[in-house]
XYZ file of C-alpha atoms in Angstrom:
323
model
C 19.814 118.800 25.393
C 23.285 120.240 25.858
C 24.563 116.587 26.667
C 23.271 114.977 23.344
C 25.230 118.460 21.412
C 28.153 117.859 23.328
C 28.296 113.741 22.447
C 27.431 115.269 19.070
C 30.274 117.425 18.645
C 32.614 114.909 19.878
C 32.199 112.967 17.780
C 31.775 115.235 14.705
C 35.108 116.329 15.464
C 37.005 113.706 15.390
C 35.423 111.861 12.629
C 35.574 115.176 10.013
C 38.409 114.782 8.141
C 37.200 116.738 4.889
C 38.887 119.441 5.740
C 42.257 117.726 5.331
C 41.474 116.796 1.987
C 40.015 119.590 0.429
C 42.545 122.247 0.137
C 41.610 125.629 -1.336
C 43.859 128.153 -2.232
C 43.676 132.191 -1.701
C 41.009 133.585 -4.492
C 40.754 137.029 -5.595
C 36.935 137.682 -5.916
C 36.825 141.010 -7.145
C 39.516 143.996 -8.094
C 39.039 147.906 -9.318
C 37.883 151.237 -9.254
C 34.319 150.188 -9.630
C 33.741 148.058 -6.571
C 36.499 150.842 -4.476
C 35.173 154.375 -5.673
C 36.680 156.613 -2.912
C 40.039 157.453 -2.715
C 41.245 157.139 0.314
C 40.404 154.640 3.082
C 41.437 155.132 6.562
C 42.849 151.726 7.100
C 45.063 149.548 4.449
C 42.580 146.351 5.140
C 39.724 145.051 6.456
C 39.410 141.132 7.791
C 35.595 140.006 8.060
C 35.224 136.857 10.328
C 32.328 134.199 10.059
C 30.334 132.269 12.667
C 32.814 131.229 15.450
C 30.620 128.830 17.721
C 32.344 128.514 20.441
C 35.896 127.258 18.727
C 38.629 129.423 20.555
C 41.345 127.636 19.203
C 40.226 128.113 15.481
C 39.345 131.979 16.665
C 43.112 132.223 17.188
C 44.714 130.335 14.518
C 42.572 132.334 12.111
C 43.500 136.129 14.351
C 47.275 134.861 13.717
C 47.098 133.609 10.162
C 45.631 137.349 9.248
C 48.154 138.549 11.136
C 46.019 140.549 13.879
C 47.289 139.058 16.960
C 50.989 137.445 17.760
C 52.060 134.260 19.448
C 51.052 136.360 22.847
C 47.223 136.925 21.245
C 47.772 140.436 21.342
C 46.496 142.637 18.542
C 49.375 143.756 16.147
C 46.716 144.968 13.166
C 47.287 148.567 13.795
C 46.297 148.940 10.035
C 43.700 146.788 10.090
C 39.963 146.347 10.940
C 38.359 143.282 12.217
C 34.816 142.239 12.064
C 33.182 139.054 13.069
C 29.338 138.540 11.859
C 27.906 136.957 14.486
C 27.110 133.562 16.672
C 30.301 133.671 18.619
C 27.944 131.138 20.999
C 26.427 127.922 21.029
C 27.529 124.277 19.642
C 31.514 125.016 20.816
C 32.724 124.986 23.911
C 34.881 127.955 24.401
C 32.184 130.812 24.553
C 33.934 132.321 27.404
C 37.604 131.948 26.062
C 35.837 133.809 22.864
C 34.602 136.513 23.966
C 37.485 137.628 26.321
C 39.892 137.287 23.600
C 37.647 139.760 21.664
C 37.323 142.118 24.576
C 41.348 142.204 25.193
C 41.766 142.401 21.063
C 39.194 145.411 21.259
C 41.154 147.286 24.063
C 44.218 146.845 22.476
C 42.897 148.600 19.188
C 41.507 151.362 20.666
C 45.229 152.141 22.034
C 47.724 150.325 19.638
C 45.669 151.229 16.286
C 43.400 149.184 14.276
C 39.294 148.572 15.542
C 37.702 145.378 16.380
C 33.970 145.299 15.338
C 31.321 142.785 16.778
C 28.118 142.143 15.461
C 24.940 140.159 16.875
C 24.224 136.852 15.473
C 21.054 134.486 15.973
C 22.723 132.378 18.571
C 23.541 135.197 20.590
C 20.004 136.140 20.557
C 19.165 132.218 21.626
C 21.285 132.647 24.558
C 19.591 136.418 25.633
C 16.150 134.636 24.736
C 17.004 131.783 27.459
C 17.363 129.363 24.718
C 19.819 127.146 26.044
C 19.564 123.815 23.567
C 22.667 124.221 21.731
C 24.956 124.852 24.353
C 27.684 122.371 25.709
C 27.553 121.331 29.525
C 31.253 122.407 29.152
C 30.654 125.585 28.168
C 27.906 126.155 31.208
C 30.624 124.430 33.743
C 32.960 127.141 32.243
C 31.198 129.869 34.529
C 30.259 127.561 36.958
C 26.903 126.471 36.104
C 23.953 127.586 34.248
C 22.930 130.204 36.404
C 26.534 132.053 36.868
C 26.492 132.010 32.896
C 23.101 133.652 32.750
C 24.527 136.368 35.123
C 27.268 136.975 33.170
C 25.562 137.649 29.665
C 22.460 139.949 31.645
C 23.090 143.621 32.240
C 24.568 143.593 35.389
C 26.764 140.529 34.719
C 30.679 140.890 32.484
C 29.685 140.563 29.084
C 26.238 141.898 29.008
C 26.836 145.191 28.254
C 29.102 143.637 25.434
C 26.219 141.449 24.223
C 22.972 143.925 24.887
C 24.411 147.460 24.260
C 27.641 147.362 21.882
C 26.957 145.011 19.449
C 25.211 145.929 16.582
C 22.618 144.000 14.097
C 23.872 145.892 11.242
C 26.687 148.269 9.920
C 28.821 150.115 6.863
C 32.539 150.003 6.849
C 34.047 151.786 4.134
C 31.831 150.457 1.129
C 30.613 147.494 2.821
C 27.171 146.601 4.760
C 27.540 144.009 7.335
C 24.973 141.787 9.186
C 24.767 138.305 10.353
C 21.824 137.749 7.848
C 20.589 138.715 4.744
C 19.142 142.724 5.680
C 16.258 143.078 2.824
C 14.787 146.805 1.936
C 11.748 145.969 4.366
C 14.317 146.821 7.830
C 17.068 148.705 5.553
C 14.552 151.644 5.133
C 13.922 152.183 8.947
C 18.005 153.333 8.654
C 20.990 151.677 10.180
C 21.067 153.777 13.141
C 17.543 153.148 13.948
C 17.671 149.440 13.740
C 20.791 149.343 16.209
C 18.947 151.285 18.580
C 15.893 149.435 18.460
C 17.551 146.078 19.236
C 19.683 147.241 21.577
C 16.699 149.112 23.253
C 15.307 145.845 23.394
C 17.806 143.377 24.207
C 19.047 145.906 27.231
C 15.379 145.432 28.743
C 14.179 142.034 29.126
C 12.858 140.103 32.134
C 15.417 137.706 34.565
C 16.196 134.454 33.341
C 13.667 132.553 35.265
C 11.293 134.439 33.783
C 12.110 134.267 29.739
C 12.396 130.424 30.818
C 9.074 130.179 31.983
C 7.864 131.716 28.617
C 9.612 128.791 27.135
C 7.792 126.242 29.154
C 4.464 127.862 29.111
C 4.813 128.898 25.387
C 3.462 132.792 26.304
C 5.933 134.294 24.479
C 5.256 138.199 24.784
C 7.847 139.806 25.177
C 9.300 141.938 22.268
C 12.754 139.725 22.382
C 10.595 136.924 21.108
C 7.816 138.736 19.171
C 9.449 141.823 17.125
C 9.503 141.606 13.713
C 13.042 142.419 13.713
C 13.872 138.960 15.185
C 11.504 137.026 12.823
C 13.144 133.529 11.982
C 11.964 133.760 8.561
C 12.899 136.931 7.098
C 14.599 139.219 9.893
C 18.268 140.530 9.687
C 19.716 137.256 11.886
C 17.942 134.633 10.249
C 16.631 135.363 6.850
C 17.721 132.954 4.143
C 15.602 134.413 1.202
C 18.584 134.948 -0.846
C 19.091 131.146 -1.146
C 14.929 130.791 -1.252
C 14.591 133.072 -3.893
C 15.245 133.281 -7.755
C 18.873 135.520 -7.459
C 17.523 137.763 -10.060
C 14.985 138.709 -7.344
C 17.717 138.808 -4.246
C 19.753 141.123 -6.207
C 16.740 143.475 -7.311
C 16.147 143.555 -3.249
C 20.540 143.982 -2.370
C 20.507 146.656 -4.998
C 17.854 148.867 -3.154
C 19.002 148.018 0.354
C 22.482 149.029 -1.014
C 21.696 152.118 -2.044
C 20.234 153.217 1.222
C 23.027 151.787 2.888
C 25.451 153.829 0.158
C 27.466 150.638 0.221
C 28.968 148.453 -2.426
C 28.572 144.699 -1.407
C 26.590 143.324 1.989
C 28.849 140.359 3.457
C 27.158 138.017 5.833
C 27.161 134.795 7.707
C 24.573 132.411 8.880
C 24.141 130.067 5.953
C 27.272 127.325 6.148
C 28.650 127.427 2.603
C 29.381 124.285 1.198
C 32.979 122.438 1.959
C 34.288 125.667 3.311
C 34.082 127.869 0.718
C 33.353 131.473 0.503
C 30.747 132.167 -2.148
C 29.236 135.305 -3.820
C 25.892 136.285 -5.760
C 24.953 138.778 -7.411
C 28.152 139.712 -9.327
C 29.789 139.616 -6.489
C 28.082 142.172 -4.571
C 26.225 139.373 -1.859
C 29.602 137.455 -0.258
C 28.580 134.863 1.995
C 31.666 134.247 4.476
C 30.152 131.543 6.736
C 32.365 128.586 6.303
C 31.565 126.607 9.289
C 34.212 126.892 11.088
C 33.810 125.245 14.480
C 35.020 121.875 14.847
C 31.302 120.805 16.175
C 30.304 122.205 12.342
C 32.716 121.396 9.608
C 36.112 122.662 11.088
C 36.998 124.854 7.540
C 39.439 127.425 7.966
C 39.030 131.069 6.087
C 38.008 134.678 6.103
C 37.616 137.547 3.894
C 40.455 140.194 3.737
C 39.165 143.427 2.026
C 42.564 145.409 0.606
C 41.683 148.753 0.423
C 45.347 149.897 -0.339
C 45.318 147.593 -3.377
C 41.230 147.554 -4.028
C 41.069 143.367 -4.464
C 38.681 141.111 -2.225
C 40.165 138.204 -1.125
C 39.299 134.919 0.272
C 41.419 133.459 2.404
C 42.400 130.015 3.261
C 44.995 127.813 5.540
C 46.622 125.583 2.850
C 49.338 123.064 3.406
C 52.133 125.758 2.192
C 50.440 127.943 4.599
């Protein structure tokens, strides 16, 4: 399977030229006192980061464009907060080159100023559920095979504590809630805190590879990393697309309540590939979808979200030719 995505992303890649064509410039999406009630945020900025999929070299030109890491990749946003949604796995072939460049960046914060956050997405899930049929050959021969790659993502292995333990399904910074998917009222009222722990609790105690893959083969899916409702592939907080399934009146009835417990203004998320690259909003702007498909295996758009606290505008941000 991960020869036929790799031929497929090949190909993709160098046939997609839409992105040289369409050309969007910077848009403010929202400015004031209403949507930036406090008065005093500890950082000037915050830049929130889509699905990666395995792109490294779109990771960094995107890092350097929001000025967050120099020609050297190291972090220089010591006013600035980074979060990235989710699904920095699967399609791409740089997984590895990914998530190191995240672990330096996050380092470097911690002493230099700034924080790097990193959320869970549904691909990182696959990969943790032994789901390997969007992943490139390249990326496997990356680690040296399948099985050194499996090492490295489990507990014991270099990234799994990364993966399992530090990444969380769902958070608030400042006055915004951020998760990979759409978080309805049904999880939000459990509380943040409790959600993070349960997946982490979870995802920190699974059986060895061979194991989840002979669940795969067999089809006895038991244990909870397949069959707990909070990784549901129809309405859970990593895959749940009832905001596009749904009349909006009703998804922002449902955001409005799941805001409030969250004491946030907006939820921004990823997932859903917005049309042409494009980041789009609902619900007057409180529901801003920043998944832009960004890898060149998906539609090889360039853009983020940069939240000015210091000036209180949202902004969407894009590479164009002046850029």
């Amino acid at each position: 399977m991960s020869v036929y995505f790799e031929d497929k992303c090949i190909k993709y890649s160098a046939a997609n030229k839409l992105p040289e064509a369409i050309q969007w410039k910077d848009t403010l999406i929202s400015k004031g006192k209403e949507q930036f009630p406090r008065k005093k945020y500890k950082y000037r900025r915050i830049v929130a980061l889509g699905d990666i999929h395995g792109d490294y070299n779109k990771l960094e030109s995107i890092l350097r464009h929001a000025k967050l890491i120099d020609k050297n990749n190291d972090w220089i946003g010591t006013d600035s907060i980074l979060v990235q949604i989710g699904d920095l796995t699967d399609r791409g072939p740089n997984f590895k080159d990914v998530v190191e460049l995240f672990i330096k960046i996050r380092k470097q914060a911690q002493k230099k100023g700034g924080i790097v956050y990193m959320l869970l997405g549904n691909h990182e899930l696959y990969d943790m559920q032994a789901g390997y049929f969007m992943i490139l050959k390249s990326d496997f021969d990356s680690f040296g095979g399948y099985l050194e790659r499996e090492k490295a993502i489990s507990m014991e292995g270099k990234y799994g504590e990364l993966l399992r333990k530090e990444m969380n399904l769902t958070m608030v910074v400042d006055d915004n809630l951020f998760v990979h998917s759409f978080l309805n009222y049904r999880f939000a009222k459990r509380g943040l805190n409790e959600l993070n722990k349960h997946v982490k609790d979870i995802l920190s105690n699974v059986p060895s590879f061979d194991e989840l893959l002979e669940d795969y083969y067999n089809q006895n899916k038991t244990h909870p990393i397949y069959t707990d409702p909070i990784f549901d592939m129809t309405n859970g907080p990593l895959w749940s697309r009832e905001y596009i399934d749904i009349p909006e009146e009703e998804v922002c009835e449902e955001l409005e309540k799941v805001l409030k417990i969250a004491k946030s203004k907006r939820m921004i998320i990823g997932h859903t590939v917005q049309e042409y690259g494009k980041i789009q909003t609902k619900c007057q702007d409180k529901l801003i979808l920043i998944d832009l498909g960004l890898s060149t295996c998906l539609g090889n758009y360039f853009g983020y979200l940069e939240i000015l606290n210091n000036k209180r505008e949202i902004w969407a941000r894009y590479q164009t030719k002046k850029n």
